[in-house]
Amino acid sequence: MSAIFTFDNSYARELEGLYLPWTGAKAPAPQVLRVNVGLAEELGIDPVELKTAEGAAFLTGSDTPEGAAPLAMAYAGHQFGGFSAQLGDGRALLLGEVIDRNGKRRDIHLKGSGRTPFSRGGDGKAVLGPVLREYLIGEAMHALGVPTTRALAASLTGEMVWREGGKPGAVLARVASSHLRVGTFQFFASRGETDRLRQLADYAIARHFPDLTGSEGRYLQLLTRVCDAQARLIAQWVNLGFVHGVMNTDNVAISGETIDYGPCAFIDAYDPKAVFSSIDRNGRYAYGNQPNIAQWNLARFAESLLDLIDPEDSDAAIAKATEALNQFPQHYQAAWLKGVRAKLGLMKDLPGDLDLANDLLALMAESRADFTQTFRSLSDVVRGSEAAFRDRFLDLAAIDPWLGRYGERTTREDIPTNARTAAMDRANPIYIPRNHKVEEALEAAENGNLAPFDTLLEAITSPFEAREGFEAYAAPAPDDFGPYTTYCGT
Ligand code: AMP
Ligand code: MG
């Protein structure tokens, strides 16, 4: 029988000293709950084999597949603004890397596979609810076109884990372009280990920005590329109403993928101040603050690269890095506006578009209009029926003039109505993982019923296509759902 995985482990091979080789804990009764069949196939992995007893042992970290080089990555990070010099994979392992069907290198990583030397006081475990949340939200983001890590499988360990009560222990096997984080760079920079830092930066460049390999000024370019990728990523989040919840620097991936879904959520009512995480008491990671925090995180990345940007002249390094960082707001704004134009069904870039978008958002905030439904119903306006859109606003005297301006703006482009509405319906999802539906699915799963999880997954993996029978997945939470809080995914 051929091996389930064909590994090619560049991190283990090329970055010795930047990680700790480690293996997972034995799970009492490994059981694969769900396999992401499409993703497995993309990786050249037989999904059926993943579901065997052997697959279950590998996917929980209980056993190490041939060719794997499991390791715990070292990283540091600013958590809620405070620096921790040592975090690292405290309950995770990089199992190895595979080359996917498109020739792209992808990490296979286990989260919840037991204690490592980076565990500090933690138990090294994960529980089913947060594992399935990460599965759901990652798949939703992928279907929405947002760069993201993705779940390959969710498995039970057969062990109860203590989290304010006993919860089923679980492991998420996830796939990422890499697990290089801003915090990985901070780890070596803060220890003054410049040679390792350079090795890491060259590795990151070769893996994510290969055209920069060996070029002069490549470390400054690395900063610029990462800033640009983050600008585009955060703009996508904001245009979908996504709140990451824990934008610590250890949760910022160099690849520009969304990573580490913990207390994340999609907003229902539009509110720039929306916060869902129980531990974000000051709103540091509020919906509308995400671009600012992204720039703050990138400033920490820039600091960690200074010795590489100009080893001889720190003032010159600071000047160059600052210039690169200062581009972020314009790049973010441009990416965001491009996204909003698509949501509004506007093809050309005309003066006044920014005000048109911002004025709509201000009216939505005033009416606490449902973010997803409001944008989705705008294509009905273009089709000539305003009722569904207007109904979302309390102040009709204010939304009607806006509709007048919008109508006038659309006439400045000669586009057939059906082409415009089709484009809008590809930019404005109908199904997102609504918080109450996510909670319902996770609660049922904890009680052994995966049917709500499966149906929700089906809805959110075709987010733009209205389907009969899925009406409940398009609606905001009922009033009795109350304010939503998510707890850190531990
Ligand atoms: P996170 O909040 O998942 O981004 O994790 C932040 C840091 O805490 C990382 O270093 C994790 O590895 C570590 N960590 C989180 N949960 C646990 C746990 N249950 N056991 C050990 N380490 C953990
Ligand atoms: Mg994390």
PDB file of N, CA and C in Angstrom, residues 9 23 60 204 236 260:
ATOM      1  N   ASN A   9       9.668  18.055   3.323  1.00  0.00           N
ATOM      2  CA  ASN A   9       9.648  18.938   4.496  1.00  0.00           C
ATOM      3  C   ASN A   9      10.750  19.988   4.502  1.00  0.00           C
ATOM      4  N   THR A  23       6.761  15.020  18.713  1.00  0.00           N
ATOM      5  CA  THR A  23       5.686  14.157  18.206  1.00  0.00           C
ATOM      6  C   THR A  23       4.432  14.362  19.050  1.00  0.00           C
ATOM      7  N   THR A  60      -4.603  12.643  14.332  1.00  0.00           N
ATOM      8  CA  THR A  60      -4.677  13.087  15.729  1.00  0.00           C
ATOM      9  C   THR A  60      -3.285  13.247  16.345  1.00  0.00           C
ATOM     10  N   ALA A 204      11.302  32.513   3.836  1.00  0.00           N
ATOM     11  CA  ALA A 204       9.973  33.087   3.559  1.00  0.00           C
ATOM     12  C   ALA A 204       9.912  33.655   2.145  1.00  0.00           C
ATOM     13  N   GLN A 236     -10.770  42.593   2.366  1.00  0.00           N
ATOM     14  CA  GLN A 236     -11.765  41.536   2.109  1.00  0.00           C
ATOM     15  C   GLN A 236     -12.560  41.232   3.373  1.00  0.00           C
ATOM     16  N   ASP A 260      -5.716  31.071  12.278  1.00  0.00           N
ATOM     17  CA  ASP A 260      -6.073  30.961  13.694  1.00  0.00           C
ATOM     18  C   ASP A 260      -7.439  31.562  14.021  1.00  0.00           C
TER      19      ASP A 260
END
